[in-house]
Amino acid sequence: MQPQAIIELVADDFAAVDAEIRERLQSRVPLVSKIGDYIVSAGGKRLRPLLVLLTANALGHQANNHRLLAAIIEFLHTATLLHDDVVDASGMRRGRSTANALWGNSPSVLVGDFLYSRSFEMMVELGSLPVMQVLSQATRVIAEGEVLQLSKVRDASTSEETYMEVIRCKTAMLFEASTHSAAILCGASDEQREAVRQYGDALGVAFQLADDLLDYRGNAEEMGKNVGDDLAEGKPTLPLIYTMREGTAEQAALVREAIQKGGSTDITAIGAAVEASGSLDYTAKLAREYADKAVALLSVLPASPFREALEGLARFSVARTH
């Protein structure tokens, strides 16, 4: 199933979620609304709220409160983006200037705080303590992942195990929380809850692995960011870790020095070393394995177009070009 067909499957839900997001962005302080609207209008994939909608429908949910949950998830995600861009000093996201590049760091951080606060107001309105527990824990884990990643910047000794911990916390956690909380809201069985929780985790890992792969094989215009950004920031991603571990002495030394220095002056040479070492093929293979795991976990759900769409998302996560 193609991405557009997946979105059309929940088109009414998606429109309702978009309206919910825009209504909840309103603030008595105009700059809050302005920055919030700028971020949510950036044209992102909105995969996380989409996961909520598809999971709820796959489980036969009859009420409309899954739309509020999807909006909450998007607010949490958008808040992390605002904070991430400040921490990383990013100037470009989704092909546009970041909020911190336009308005400065302080307003961006504070609007991120506003979105977190708004999302917790909405959780109270949703009225599900188990859902609030999942989402509050997820928010904590994501913050821990950010700090862990920050502590490993320019650390060429970072292991694959630590890298996997970072991406599970930073990226996969909100995917997992999206599917898990949707299953809880639907009153799914324990078996189904656990399966879709693990599906979200596997999908998130596959998605981030593919993202790190695209940092070397991607097109900057399609991706909406600069190829090699992670290397420039000194982040030891899996392609770099693998090259240092399995590449030649010369390849390993080149990558190690680049991580320790940061910057992107050697991006062409690094890209060639990473490709020659086999690290990109290794990363792509691992991403496919996680996507396959995600698909297999969905067997506990009844057959439906919504389950097919969840399977399609897993396939798309590793086949995309941006």
CSV table of N, CA and C in Angstrom, one decimal, residues 124-180:
chain,number,residue,atom,x,y,z
A,124,VAL,N,-5.3,15.1,30.2
A,124,VAL,CA,-6.2,15.2,31.3
A,124,VAL,C,-7.7,15.1,30.8
A,125,GLU,N,-7.9,15.9,29.7
A,125,GLU,CA,-9.2,15.9,29.0
A,125,GLU,C,-9.5,14.5,28.5
A,126,LEU,N,-8.5,13.8,27.9
A,126,LEU,CA,-8.8,12.5,27.4
A,126,LEU,C,-9.3,11.5,28.5
A,127,GLY,N,-8.7,11.7,29.7
A,127,GLY,CA,-9.3,11.0,30.9
A,127,GLY,C,-8.9,9.6,31.0
A,128,SER,N,-7.7,9.2,30.5
A,128,SER,CA,-7.3,7.8,30.6
A,128,SER,C,-5.9,7.8,31.4
A,129,LEU,N,-5.9,7.4,32.6
A,129,LEU,CA,-4.7,7.3,33.4
A,129,LEU,C,-3.7,6.4,32.8
A,130,PRO,N,-4.1,5.2,32.3
A,130,PRO,CA,-3.1,4.3,31.7
A,130,PRO,C,-2.4,5.0,30.4
A,131,VAL,N,-3.2,5.7,29.6
A,131,VAL,CA,-2.6,6.4,28.5
A,131,VAL,C,-1.6,7.5,29.0
A,132,MET,N,-2.0,8.3,30.0
A,132,MET,CA,-1.2,9.3,30.5
A,132,MET,C,0.1,8.7,31.1
A,133,GLN,N,0.0,7.5,31.7
A,133,GLN,CA,1.2,6.9,32.2
A,133,GLN,C,2.2,6.5,31.1
A,134,VAL,N,1.7,6.0,30.0
A,134,VAL,CA,2.5,5.6,28.8
A,134,VAL,C,3.2,6.9,28.2
A,135,LEU,N,2.4,7.9,28.1
A,135,LEU,CA,2.9,9.1,27.4
A,135,LEU,C,3.9,9.9,28.3
A,136,SER,N,3.6,10.0,29.6
A,136,SER,CA,4.5,10.7,30.5
A,136,SER,C,5.8,10.0,30.6
A,137,GLN,N,5.8,8.6,30.6
A,137,GLN,CA,7.0,7.8,30.7
A,137,GLN,C,7.8,8.0,29.4
A,138,ALA,N,7.1,8.0,28.2
A,138,ALA,CA,7.7,8.2,26.9
A,138,ALA,C,8.4,9.6,26.9
A,139,THR,N,7.8,10.6,27.4
A,139,THR,CA,8.4,11.9,27.4
A,139,THR,C,9.7,12.0,28.2
A,140,ARG,N,9.7,11.3,29.3
A,140,ARG,CA,10.9,11.2,30.1
A,140,ARG,C,12.0,10.4,29.4
A,141,VAL,N,11.7,9.3,28.8
A,141,VAL,CA,12.6,8.5,28.1
A,141,VAL,C,13.3,9.2,26.9
A,142,ILE,N,12.4,10.0,26.2
A,142,ILE,CA,12.9,10.8,25.1
A,142,ILE,C,13.9,11.8,25.5
A,143,ALA,N,13.6,12.5,26.7
A,143,ALA,CA,14.5,13.5,27.2
A,143,ALA,C,15.9,12.8,27.6
A,144,GLU,N,15.8,11.6,28.2
A,144,GLU,CA,17.0,10.9,28.6
A,144,GLU,C,17.8,10.5,27.4
A,145,GLY,N,17.1,10.2,26.3
A,145,GLY,CA,17.8,9.8,25.0
A,145,GLY,C,18.5,11.0,24.5
A,146,GLU,N,17.9,12.2,24.6
A,146,GLU,CA,18.5,13.4,24.1
A,146,GLU,C,19.8,13.7,24.8
A,147,VAL,N,19.7,13.5,26.1
A,147,VAL,CA,20.9,13.8,27.0
A,147,VAL,C,22.0,12.8,26.7
A,148,LEU,N,21.6,11.5,26.5
A,148,LEU,CA,22.6,10.5,26.2
A,148,LEU,C,23.3,10.8,24.9
A,149,GLN,N,22.5,11.1,23.9
A,149,GLN,CA,23.1,11.5,22.6
A,149,GLN,C,24.1,12.7,22.7
A,150,LEU,N,23.6,13.7,23.5
A,150,LEU,CA,24.5,14.8,23.7
A,150,LEU,C,25.8,14.5,24.3
A,151,SER,N,25.7,13.5,25.3
A,151,SER,CA,27.0,13.1,26.0
A,151,SER,C,27.9,12.3,25.1
A,152,LYS,N,27.4,11.8,23.9
A,152,LYS,CA,28.2,11.1,23.0
A,152,LYS,C,28.7,11.8,21.8
A,153,VAL,N,28.3,13.1,21.7
A,153,VAL,CA,28.8,13.9,20.6
A,153,VAL,C,30.3,14.0,20.6
A,154,ARG,N,30.9,13.8,19.4
A,154,ARG,CA,32.3,13.8,19.2
A,154,ARG,C,33.0,12.7,20.0
A,155,ASP,N,32.3,11.6,20.4
A,155,ASP,CA,32.9,10.5,21.1
A,155,ASP,C,33.0,9.3,20.1
A,156,ALA,N,34.2,9.2,19.6
A,156,ALA,CA,34.4,8.1,18.6
A,156,ALA,C,34.4,6.7,19.1
A,157,SER,N,34.4,6.6,20.5
A,157,SER,CA,34.4,5.3,21.1
A,157,SER,C,32.9,4.7,21.3
A,158,THR,N,31.9,5.5,20.9
A,158,THR,CA,30.5,5.1,21.0
A,158,THR,C,30.3,3.7,20.4
A,159,SER,N,29.7,2.8,21.1
A,159,SER,CA,29.4,1.5,20.6
A,159,SER,C,28.1,1.4,19.8
A,160,GLU,N,27.9,0.3,19.0
A,160,GLU,CA,26.6,0.1,18.4
A,160,GLU,C,25.5,-0.1,19.4
A,161,GLU,N,25.8,-0.7,20.5
A,161,GLU,CA,24.8,-0.9,21.6
A,161,GLU,C,24.3,0.4,22.1
A,162,THR,N,25.2,1.4,22.4
A,162,THR,CA,24.9,2.7,22.9
A,162,THR,C,24.1,3.4,21.8
A,163,TYR,N,24.5,3.3,20.6
A,163,TYR,CA,23.8,4.0,19.5
A,163,TYR,C,22.3,3.5,19.4
A,164,MET,N,22.1,2.2,19.5
A,164,MET,CA,20.8,1.6,19.5
A,164,MET,C,20.0,2.1,20.7
A,165,GLU,N,20.6,2.2,21.8
A,165,GLU,CA,19.9,2.8,23.0
A,165,GLU,C,19.4,4.2,22.7
A,166,VAL,N,20.3,5.0,22.1
A,166,VAL,CA,19.9,6.4,21.8
A,166,VAL,C,18.7,6.4,20.9
A,167,ILE,N,18.8,5.7,19.8
A,167,ILE,CA,17.7,5.8,18.8
A,167,ILE,C,16.4,5.2,19.3
A,168,ARG,N,16.5,4.2,20.2
A,168,ARG,CA,15.3,3.6,20.8
A,168,ARG,C,14.6,4.7,21.7
A,169,CYS,N,15.4,5.4,22.4
A,169,CYS,CA,14.9,6.5,23.3
A,169,CYS,C,14.4,7.7,22.5
A,170,LYS,N,15.3,8.2,21.6
A,170,LYS,CA,15.0,9.4,20.9
A,170,LYS,C,13.9,9.3,19.9
A,171,THR,N,13.9,8.2,19.1
A,171,THR,CA,13.0,8.1,18.0
A,171,THR,C,11.9,7.0,18.2
A,172,ALA,N,12.3,5.8,18.5
A,172,ALA,CA,11.4,4.7,18.5
A,172,ALA,C,10.4,4.8,19.7
A,173,MET,N,10.8,5.5,20.8
A,173,MET,CA,9.9,5.6,21.9
A,173,MET,C,8.6,6.3,21.6
A,174,LEU,N,8.6,7.3,20.8
A,174,LEU,CA,7.3,8.0,20.5
A,174,LEU,C,6.5,7.2,19.5
A,175,PHE,N,7.1,6.4,18.6
A,175,PHE,CA,6.4,5.5,17.7
A,175,PHE,C,5.7,4.4,18.6
A,176,GLU,N,6.5,3.9,19.5
A,176,GLU,CA,6.0,2.9,20.5
A,176,GLU,C,4.8,3.4,21.3
A,177,ALA,N,5.0,4.6,21.8
A,177,ALA,CA,3.9,5.2,22.6
A,177,ALA,C,2.7,5.5,21.8
A,178,SER,N,2.8,5.8,20.6
A,178,SER,CA,1.7,6.1,19.7
A,178,SER,C,0.8,4.8,19.5
A,179,THR,N,1.4,3.7,19.2
A,179,THR,CA,0.7,2.5,19.0
A,179,THR,C,0.2,1.9,20.3
A,180,HIS,N,1.0,2.0,21.3
A,180,HIS,CA,0.7,1.4,22.6
A,180,HIS,C,-0.5,2.1,23.2
